[in-house]
Tab-separated table of C-alpha atoms in Angstrom:
chain	number	residue	atom	x	y	z
A	1	MET	CA	-6.794	-27.357	0.590
A	2	VAL	CA	-5.669	-30.962	0.635
A	3	LYS	CA	-7.913	-33.777	1.793
A	4	LEU	CA	-7.616	-34.940	5.366
A	5	PRO	CA	-5.606	-38.166	5.492
A	6	GLY	CA	-5.798	-41.160	7.783
A	7	VAL	CA	-7.872	-40.980	10.922
A	8	LEU	CA	-9.054	-37.420	10.231
A	9	ALA	CA	-10.643	-38.578	6.978
A	10	LYS	CA	-12.703	-41.084	8.960
A	11	LEU	CA	-14.424	-38.278	10.810
A	12	ILE	CA	-16.479	-37.264	7.770
A	13	PRO	CA	-18.681	-40.201	6.724
A	14	SER	CA	-18.796	-40.887	3.000
A	15	LYS	CA	-22.102	-41.119	1.128
A	16	ALA	CA	-21.696	-44.875	0.934
A	17	GLY	CA	-21.001	-45.010	4.654
A	18	LYS	CA	-24.081	-42.976	5.452
A	19	ALA	CA	-26.212	-45.240	3.278
A	20	ALA	CA	-24.817	-48.325	4.959
A	21	ALA	CA	-25.481	-46.826	8.374
A	22	ALA	CA	-29.057	-46.030	7.382
A	23	ASP	CA	-29.602	-49.598	6.188
A	24	ALA	CA	-28.113	-50.924	9.395
A	25	ALA	CA	-30.319	-48.691	11.488
A	26	GLY	CA	-33.375	-50.152	9.761
A	27	ASP	CA	-32.252	-53.716	10.483
A	28	PRO	CA	-33.294	-54.733	14.037
A	29	GLU	CA	-30.639	-57.455	14.130
A	30	SER	CA	-27.681	-55.373	12.975
A	31	GLY	CA	-28.661	-51.810	13.967
A	32	GLY	CA	-27.339	-51.923	17.520
A	33	ALA	CA	-24.009	-53.440	16.565
A	34	ALA	CA	-23.519	-51.017	13.641
A	35	ALA	CA	-24.266	-47.992	15.828
A	36	ALA	CA	-21.863	-49.186	18.498
A	37	ALA	CA	-19.174	-49.793	15.879
A	38	MET	CA	-19.606	-46.270	14.465
A	39	GLU	CA	-19.389	-44.717	17.939
A	40	ALA	CA	-16.244	-46.717	18.685
A	41	GLU	CA	-14.706	-45.618	15.379
A	42	LYS	CA	-15.509	-41.950	16.093
A	43	ALA	CA	-13.978	-42.087	19.555
A	44	ALA	CA	-10.860	-43.885	18.311
A	45	ALA	CA	-10.425	-41.476	15.400
A	46	LEU	CA	-10.765	-38.402	17.589
A	47	ALA	CA	-8.379	-39.780	20.179
A	48	GLY	CA	-5.651	-40.188	17.573
A	49	ALA	CA	-6.419	-37.391	15.114
A	50	ALA	CA	-2.904	-35.970	14.955
A	51	GLY	CA	-3.524	-33.984	18.121
A	52	TYR	CA	-6.488	-32.031	16.754
A	53	ALA	CA	-8.964	-33.779	19.043
A	54	ARG	CA	-7.540	-31.554	21.777
A	55	ALA	CA	-8.028	-28.330	19.841
A	56	PRO	CA	-10.496	-25.911	21.494
A	57	LEU	CA	-13.087	-24.000	19.488
A	58	THR	CA	-13.988	-20.329	19.773
A	59	ALA	CA	-17.517	-19.189	20.575
A	60	SER	CA	-18.293	-19.037	16.844
A	61	GLY	CA	-17.076	-22.592	16.288
A	62	LYS	CA	-13.693	-21.829	14.735
A	63	LEU	CA	-10.177	-22.959	15.598
A	64	PRO	CA	-8.112	-20.382	17.536
A	65	LEU	CA	-5.383	-18.597	15.594
A	66	THR	CA	-2.510	-20.785	16.742
A	67	TRP	CA	-4.419	-23.944	15.815
A	68	GLN	CA	-5.327	-22.485	12.416
A	69	LEU	CA	-1.622	-21.928	11.730
A	70	ARG	CA	-0.812	-25.460	12.787
A	71	ALA	CA	-3.549	-26.872	10.556
A	72	TRP	CA	-2.401	-24.900	7.517
A	73	TRP	CA	1.177	-26.066	7.813
A	74	ASP	CA	0.066	-29.645	8.349
A	75	GLY	CA	-1.771	-29.245	5.034
A	76	PHE	CA	-5.308	-29.298	6.484
A	77	ASP	CA	-8.290	-26.996	6.121
A	78	PRO	CA	-8.860	-25.324	9.535
A	79	ASN	CA	-12.575	-24.866	8.819
A	80	GLN	CA	-12.982	-28.541	8.021
A	81	ILE	CA	-11.250	-29.572	11.235
A	82	ALA	CA	-13.437	-27.165	13.222
A	83	GLU	CA	-16.535	-28.677	11.603
A	84	ILE	CA	-15.375	-32.173	12.537
A	85	LEU	CA	-14.643	-31.241	16.133
A	86	GLY	CA	-17.958	-29.439	16.473
A	87	ARG	CA	-19.858	-32.409	15.066
A	88	TYR	CA	-18.228	-34.982	17.314
A	89	SER	CA	-17.638	-32.957	20.471
A	90	PRO	CA	-19.732	-35.445	22.545
A	91	ALA	CA	-17.295	-38.190	21.567
A	92	VAL	CA	-14.448	-35.974	22.719
A	93	ASP	CA	-16.101	-35.472	26.078
A	94	GLU	CA	-16.620	-39.211	26.463
A	95	ALA	CA	-12.933	-39.735	25.735
A	96	GLY	CA	-12.148	-37.722	28.873
A	97	LEU	CA	-10.650	-34.646	27.206
A	98	ASP	CA	-12.820	-32.008	28.916
A	99	ASP	CA	-10.044	-30.848	31.243
A	100	VAL	CA	-7.454	-30.689	28.472
A	101	MET	CA	-9.684	-28.608	26.209
A	102	ALA	CA	-10.622	-26.257	29.046
A	103	ALA	CA	-6.965	-25.676	29.865
A	104	ALA	CA	-6.201	-24.929	26.212
A	105	ALA	CA	-9.159	-22.585	25.706
A	106	PRO	CA	-8.245	-19.254	24.054
A	107	PRO	CA	-8.531	-15.891	25.785
A	108	PRO	CA	-12.034	-14.378	25.441
A	109	ASP	CA	-10.749	-11.507	23.323
A	110	GLU	CA	-8.725	-13.622	20.877
A	111	PRO	CA	-9.320	-12.159	17.405
A	112	GLU	CA	-10.548	-14.489	14.704
A	113	MET	CA	-9.410	-14.325	11.123
A	114	GLU	CA	-11.555	-11.889	9.199
A	115	ALA	CA	-12.475	-12.196	5.555
A	116	PRO	CA	-10.358	-9.929	3.323
A	117	LYS	CA	-12.010	-6.572	2.851
A	118	PRO	CA	-12.590	-5.280	-0.705
A	119	VAL	CA	-9.999	-2.762	-1.847
A	120	ASP	CA	-11.095	0.461	-3.475
A	121	PRO	CA	-8.409	1.440	-6.032
A	122	ASP	CA	-9.284	5.084	-5.422
A	123	ASP	CA	-7.836	4.696	-1.924
A	124	TRP	CA	-4.405	3.725	-3.281
A	125	GLN	CA	-1.734	5.274	-5.394
A	126	LEU	CA	-2.046	3.496	-8.727
A	127	PRO	CA	-0.810	1.111	-9.930
A	128	PHE	CA	-2.131	-0.809	-6.946
A	129	ASP	CA	0.649	-1.858	-4.546
A	130	PRO	CA	-0.368	-4.515	-1.976
A	131	TRP	CA	2.750	-4.000	0.187
A	132	ASP	CA	1.222	-1.903	2.952
A	133	PRO	CA	3.147	-1.352	6.231
A	134	TYR	CA	1.430	-4.274	8.010
A	135	ARG	CA	2.294	-6.757	5.270
A	136	LEU	CA	5.877	-5.490	5.196
A	137	GLU	CA	6.204	-5.984	8.946
A	138	VAL	CA	4.765	-9.503	8.760
A	139	ALA	CA	7.160	-10.357	5.899
A	140	HIS	CA	10.031	-9.151	8.084
A	141	TYR	CA	8.956	-11.467	10.929
A	142	ILE	CA	8.420	-14.527	8.732
A	143	TRP	CA	11.058	-14.345	6.007
A	144	GLY	CA	13.752	-12.217	7.619
A	145	GLU	CA	14.739	-8.580	7.251
A	146	GLY	CA	14.446	-7.345	3.690
A	147	PHE	CA	12.907	-10.514	2.243
A	148	CYS	CA	9.423	-10.910	0.762
A	149	GLY	CA	9.488	-14.695	0.433
A	150	PRO	CA	11.365	-17.919	1.266
A	151	GLY	CA	15.146	-17.964	1.333
A	152	GLY	CA	17.587	-15.734	3.137
A	153	PRO	CA	21.101	-14.407	2.502
A	154	SER	CA	22.828	-17.805	2.497
A	155	TYR	CA	20.221	-19.271	0.151
A	156	VAL	CA	20.622	-16.360	-2.281
A	157	VAL	CA	24.407	-16.689	-2.277
A	158	ASN	CA	24.409	-20.485	-2.610
A	159	THR	CA	21.920	-20.552	-5.493
A	160	SER	CA	23.882	-17.830	-7.313
A	161	LYS	CA	27.188	-19.729	-7.309
A	162	LEU	CA	26.171	-21.258	-10.616
A	163	LEU	CA	26.830	-17.861	-12.199
A	164	ALA	CA	30.512	-17.753	-11.140
A	165	LEU	CA	30.143	-14.142	-10.006
A	166	LYS	CA	33.212	-11.914	-9.670
A	167	PRO	CA	33.701	-8.473	-8.048
A	168	GLU	CA	34.127	-6.697	-11.386
A	169	MET	CA	30.875	-8.037	-12.835
A	170	SER	CA	27.642	-6.113	-13.347
A	171	VAL	CA	24.477	-7.981	-12.391
A	172	MET	CA	20.877	-7.129	-13.207
A	173	GLU	CA	18.351	-8.502	-10.717
A	174	PHE	CA	14.753	-8.541	-11.951
A	175	GLY	CA	12.146	-8.581	-9.184
A	176	SER	CA	14.291	-7.250	-6.345
A	177	GLY	CA	11.582	-6.777	-3.716
A	178	LEU	CA	13.059	-5.096	-0.646
A	179	GLY	CA	16.594	-5.542	-2.002
A	180	ALA	CA	17.860	-8.070	0.551
A	181	GLY	CA	18.909	-10.476	-2.207
A	182	ALA	CA	20.872	-7.763	-4.016
A	183	ARG	CA	22.643	-6.757	-0.807
A	184	ALA	CA	23.468	-10.407	-0.061
A	185	LEU	CA	25.110	-10.722	-3.480
A	186	VAL	CA	27.172	-7.592	-2.902
A	187	GLU	CA	28.360	-8.941	0.446
A	188	GLY	CA	28.940	-12.449	-0.904
A	189	PHE	CA	30.652	-11.692	-4.214
A	190	GLY	CA	31.478	-7.980	-4.270
A	191	CYS	CA	29.730	-7.507	-7.633
A	192	TRP	CA	27.684	-4.490	-8.743
A	193	ILE	CA	23.917	-4.992	-8.646
A	194	THR	CA	21.226	-3.020	-10.434
A	195	GLY	CA	17.833	-4.240	-9.343
A	196	PHE	CA	14.438	-3.642	-10.943
A	197	GLU	CA	11.176	-3.747	-9.013
A	198	GLN	CA	7.634	-2.875	-10.108
A	199	SER	CA	6.486	-1.887	-6.602
A	200	GLY	CA	7.467	1.708	-5.964
A	201	ARG	CA	7.091	1.235	-2.206
A	202	LEU	CA	9.486	-1.743	-2.149
A	203	ALA	CA	12.044	-0.008	-4.374
A	204	GLU	CA	12.060	3.089	-2.147
A	205	LEU	CA	12.543	1.050	1.032
A	206	ALA	CA	15.242	-1.086	-0.619
A	207	ASN	CA	17.293	1.973	-1.589
A	208	HIS	CA	16.899	3.478	1.857
A	209	LYS	CA	18.266	0.305	3.442
A	210	ALA	CA	21.130	0.107	0.921
A	211	THR	CA	22.112	3.677	1.744
A	212	MET	CA	22.116	2.901	5.467
A	213	MET	CA	24.405	-0.082	4.792
A	214	GLY	CA	26.787	1.906	2.563
A	215	MET	CA	25.633	0.114	-0.611
A	216	ALA	CA	23.787	2.934	-2.347
A	217	LYS	CA	25.864	2.514	-5.523
A	218	LYS	CA	26.445	-1.248	-5.463
A	219	ALA	CA	22.872	-2.359	-4.699
A	220	LYS	CA	20.661	0.222	-6.391
A	221	ILE	CA	17.023	-0.686	-7.086
A	222	ASP	CA	15.229	1.066	-9.956
A	223	LEU	CA	11.514	1.157	-10.663
A	224	PHE	CA	10.653	-1.130	-13.580
A	225	ASP	CA	8.140	0.039	-16.155
A	226	PRO	CA	7.259	-2.695	-18.685
A	227	ALA	CA	6.149	0.003	-21.132
A	228	ASP	CA	9.536	1.756	-21.065
A	229	PRO	CA	11.297	1.117	-24.416
A	230	ASN	CA	14.681	1.572	-22.720
A	231	GLY	CA	13.960	-1.493	-20.607
A	232	PHE	CA	16.864	-2.242	-18.294
A	233	GLY	CA	19.186	0.552	-19.487
A	234	ARG	CA	22.716	-0.793	-19.854
A	235	ASN	CA	24.046	-4.293	-20.681
A	236	TYR	CA	25.005	-6.749	-17.939
A	237	ASP	CA	27.364	-9.657	-17.334
A	238	ARG	CA	24.720	-11.603	-15.430
A	239	VAL	CA	20.940	-11.505	-15.061
A	240	ILE	CA	18.923	-12.986	-12.183
A	241	ALA	CA	15.116	-13.258	-12.261
A	242	ARG	CA	13.582	-14.820	-9.150
A	243	GLN	CA	9.851	-15.653	-9.069
A	244	VAL	CA	8.855	-12.683	-11.188
A	245	LEU	CA	8.103	-13.741	-14.781
A	246	HIS	CA	4.775	-15.346	-13.817
A	247	GLN	CA	3.484	-11.832	-13.083
A	248	TYR	CA	3.631	-10.923	-16.786
A	249	LYS	CA	1.257	-12.138	-19.453
A	250	ASN	CA	3.655	-11.294	-22.285
A	251	LYS	CA	6.664	-13.201	-20.967
A	252	GLU	CA	8.259	-13.367	-24.389
A	253	LYS	CA	8.632	-9.582	-24.463
A	254	ILE	CA	10.344	-9.587	-21.057
A	255	VAL	CA	12.710	-12.457	-21.911
A	256	GLN	CA	13.640	-10.802	-25.217
A	257	LEU	CA	14.381	-7.627	-23.273
A	258	ILE	CA	16.613	-9.602	-20.920
A	259	ASN	CA	18.497	-11.058	-23.887
A	260	LYS	CA	18.897	-7.593	-25.397
A	261	HIS	CA	20.533	-6.268	-22.218
A	262	MET	CA	22.985	-9.142	-21.725
A	263	LYS	CA	26.577	-9.056	-22.887
A	264	PRO	CA	27.654	-11.787	-25.360
A	265	THR	CA	29.455	-13.574	-22.522
A	266	GLY	CA	26.464	-13.232	-20.202
A	267	LEU	CA	24.453	-15.780	-18.237
A	268	VAL	CA	20.842	-15.649	-17.058
A	269	LEU	CA	19.518	-17.495	-13.992
A	270	ALA	CA	15.726	-17.632	-13.678
A	271	THR	CA	13.488	-19.355	-11.156
A	272	ASP	CA	9.723	-19.161	-11.311
A	273	PHE	CA	6.426	-20.781	-10.457
A	274	VAL	CA	5.173	-23.052	-13.239
A	275	LEU	CA	2.350	-25.533	-13.717
A	276	ALA	CA	3.351	-29.183	-13.743
A	277	ASN	CA	1.425	-29.863	-16.969
A	278	GLU	CA	-1.558	-28.818	-19.066
A	279	ASP	CA	-3.991	-30.738	-16.836
A	280	ALA	CA	-3.127	-28.397	-13.958
A	281	ARG	CA	-4.668	-25.460	-15.856
A	282	ARG	CA	-8.099	-27.070	-15.487
A	283	ASP	CA	-7.621	-28.258	-11.919
A	284	PRO	CA	-10.242	-26.802	-9.481
A	285	GLU	CA	-7.676	-26.319	-6.692
A	286	VAL	CA	-5.358	-24.425	-9.046
A	287	LYS	CA	-8.231	-22.192	-10.180
A	288	GLU	CA	-9.165	-21.488	-6.561
A	289	TRP	CA	-5.550	-20.598	-5.743
A	290	LEU	CA	-5.331	-18.215	-8.715
A	291	ARG	CA	-8.445	-16.439	-7.455
A	292	HIS	CA	-6.763	-15.611	-4.109
A	293	GLU	CA	-3.371	-14.385	-5.356
A	294	PRO	CA	-2.621	-10.642	-4.865
A	295	PHE	CA	-1.926	-10.400	-8.593
A	296	THR	CA	-3.296	-12.826	-11.161
A	297	PRO	CA	-0.386	-15.119	-12.141
A	298	PHE	CA	0.118	-15.963	-15.811
A	299	LEU	CA	1.610	-19.422	-15.473
A	300	ALA	CA	3.484	-21.424	-18.065
A	301	THR	CA	4.080	-25.144	-17.766
A	302	SER	CA	7.607	-26.306	-17.007
A	303	LYS	CA	8.003	-27.324	-20.648
A	304	GLU	CA	6.754	-23.941	-21.874
A	305	PHE	CA	9.078	-22.130	-19.464
A	306	SER	CA	12.262	-23.648	-20.910
A	307	GLY	CA	10.844	-23.375	-24.419
A	308	LEU	CA	10.275	-19.669	-23.859
A	309	PHE	CA	13.990	-19.040	-23.316
A	310	SER	CA	14.967	-21.231	-26.252
A	311	SER	CA	12.637	-19.264	-28.529
A	312	CYS	CA	14.213	-15.990	-27.335
A	313	ASP	CA	17.739	-16.921	-28.485
A	314	PHE	CA	19.000	-18.559	-25.311
A	315	VAL	CA	20.782	-21.882	-25.015
A	316	VAL	CA	19.366	-23.569	-21.918
A	317	ARG	CA	22.176	-25.095	-19.841
A	318	VAL	CA	20.297	-25.918	-16.621
A	319	ASP	CA	16.627	-26.951	-16.568
A	320	GLU	CA	15.513	-28.432	-13.242
A	321	ASP	CA	12.740	-28.797	-10.687
A	322	VAL	CA	13.694	-27.275	-7.298
A	323	THR	CA	10.257	-27.509	-5.670
A	324	LEU	CA	11.229	-29.800	-2.814
A	325	GLU	CA	13.926	-27.415	-1.585
A	326	TYR	CA	11.460	-24.522	-1.804
A	327	ILE	CA	8.830	-26.362	0.255
A	328	GLN	CA	11.459	-27.000	2.914
A	329	LEU	CA	12.271	-23.275	2.983
A	330	ILE	CA	8.590	-22.391	3.407
A	331	ASN	CA	8.158	-24.846	6.270
A	332	ARG	CA	11.343	-23.673	7.964
A	333	ASN	CA	10.330	-20.025	7.874
A	334	TRP	CA	6.821	-20.651	9.174
A	335	ARG	CA	7.955	-22.936	11.967
A	336	GLY	CA	7.228	-21.125	15.207
A	337	ALA	CA	4.515	-18.896	13.722
A	338	ASP	CA	2.289	-19.754	16.690
A	339	GLU	CA	4.920	-18.214	18.979
A	340	LEU	CA	4.961	-15.139	16.743
A	341	VAL	CA	1.211	-14.773	17.268
A	342	GLU	CA	1.736	-14.697	21.015
A	343	ARG	CA	4.398	-11.972	20.660
A	344	LEU	CA	2.206	-9.901	18.373
A	345	ARG	CA	-0.604	-9.960	20.939
A	346	MET	CA	1.538	-7.768	23.179
A	347	GLN	CA	1.884	-4.991	20.568
A	348	PRO	CA	-0.571	-2.070	20.361
A	349	ASP	CA	-1.371	-2.938	16.731
A	350	GLY	CA	-1.243	-6.686	17.423
A	351	PRO	CA	-4.787	-7.540	16.230
A	352	ASP	CA	-4.160	-5.904	12.838
A	353	LEU	CA	-0.781	-7.606	12.458
A	354	ILE	CA	-2.245	-10.988	13.410
A	355	THR	CA	-5.004	-10.600	10.825
A	356	VAL	CA	-2.415	-9.828	8.131
A	357	LEU	CA	-0.254	-12.721	9.349
A	358	MET	CA	-3.158	-15.124	8.958
A	359	ARG	CA	-3.933	-13.896	5.453
A	360	HIS	CA	-0.263	-14.144	4.513
A	361	GLY	CA	-0.142	-17.634	6.001
A	362	GLU	CA	-3.182	-18.767	4.064
A	363	LEU	CA	-1.637	-17.423	0.849
A	364	TRP	CA	1.548	-19.428	1.349
A	365	GLN	CA	-0.320	-22.491	2.575
A	366	ARG	CA	-2.247	-22.603	-0.702
A	367	ARG	CA	0.992	-22.381	-2.659
A	368	ALA	CA	2.692	-25.048	-0.560
A	369	SER	CA	-0.310	-27.387	-0.794
A	370	LEU	CA	-0.309	-27.216	-4.587
A	371	MET	CA	3.431	-27.842	-4.648
A	372	LYS	CA	3.091	-30.871	-2.381
A	373	ALA	CA	0.295	-32.150	-4.628
A	374	GLY	CA	2.592	-31.873	-7.662
A	375	LYS	CA	0.415	-29.324	-9.478
A	376	LEU	CA	2.542	-26.214	-8.940
A	377	ARG	CA	6.311	-26.369	-9.277
A	378	LEU	CA	9.274	-24.055	-8.771
A	379	TRP	CA	11.551	-24.293	-11.804
A	380	ARG	CA	15.150	-23.186	-12.209
A	381	LEU	CA	16.754	-22.437	-15.542
A	382	MET	CA	20.123	-21.085	-16.585
A	383	GLY	CA	20.939	-20.008	-20.113
A	384	THR	CA	23.502	-18.355	-22.355
A	385	LYS	CA	22.955	-16.208	-25.412
A	386	VAL	CA	22.865	-18.024	-28.730
A	387	GLY	CA	26.205	-17.453	-30.459
A	388	GLY	CA	27.751	-16.048	-27.327
A	389	LYS	CA	30.910	-17.291	-25.680
A	390	PRO	CA	30.156	-17.347	-21.965
A	391	GLU	CA	32.901	-17.272	-19.386
A	392	ALA	CA	33.474	-20.501	-17.479
A	393	MET	CA	30.456	-21.443	-15.388
A	394	SER	CA	30.733	-22.691	-11.861
A	395	ASP	CA	30.723	-26.469	-11.483
A	396	TRP	CA	28.600	-26.096	-8.332
């Protein structure tokens, strides 16, 4: 989590501040004035603390769900804010906010976010697939139908224009998820998509949706097995890999496989999470984030990412940081999540969905916080095969 800026930071006294206050308290001439100054500072900070001074607390001293969501997407730690409000609640009362807080109090039965429960692999079909029905439904609400992360049909189409796709082209999409990106490409360019996905559950649902939309042949998603020597089967005009390579420790093997299955005139477009530099590997916040990811990411630095493709016989044509755009997509999709919580309350399985929503939100908040801090980046790269003669690329 990021540190609380501005007035919120003033609510937690520093060690130096505490020492100064203790010295002042022992001085009969300055003690009264120092105490009054500290009380005035507390009241002023709470009154202007980005609206959080008005946040109610549950019986166990936590922020309600909607306020937790707001805190996450403001870049704050909800538990830290709750601790601050609990510590200085008398100052809030003196500021005349009793009525406001009472009016905003949560319903008595509002569920609080529970700690993730340990998963017994024996309870799942191996390899372990974290996309259970609740997480799929939450992804549908947040990202849009058929998407597992930020973007949407227009984003997929716009970012693929660089490939100059044509209806007669064959495209391999690596990391297809629920297949919404593949279907968007079919609708946008008329090309033929073969997707590969390591989650059997996602691949099955993607093909079911494609069949319903009349795209069973043009947007087919196959199950990817990294141990399969046949790899991706046929050769393709274009290859797209979106946020998937960080899941593999041996990236070189995957990238070589991509090169093997590209035609001489082919192009590859890859985006992925990377570390900003070597220092980020040792950063405590990065290590904490890695510990909470569903799968352990194997992250390269941005320099290593482009070097990986160069070492696997690609000529890198585009090598750029697209993090800012990605952060904007995250924020856009999560805007209104508090309203989603209210809608979910009305469903029979609402408490379970809300719990999953909060876990999903915390996952993406950690990612967004590291991106805003400049430690985690989203990198885009486009390359051609060494010695190949690619068709004209888009000037987009």
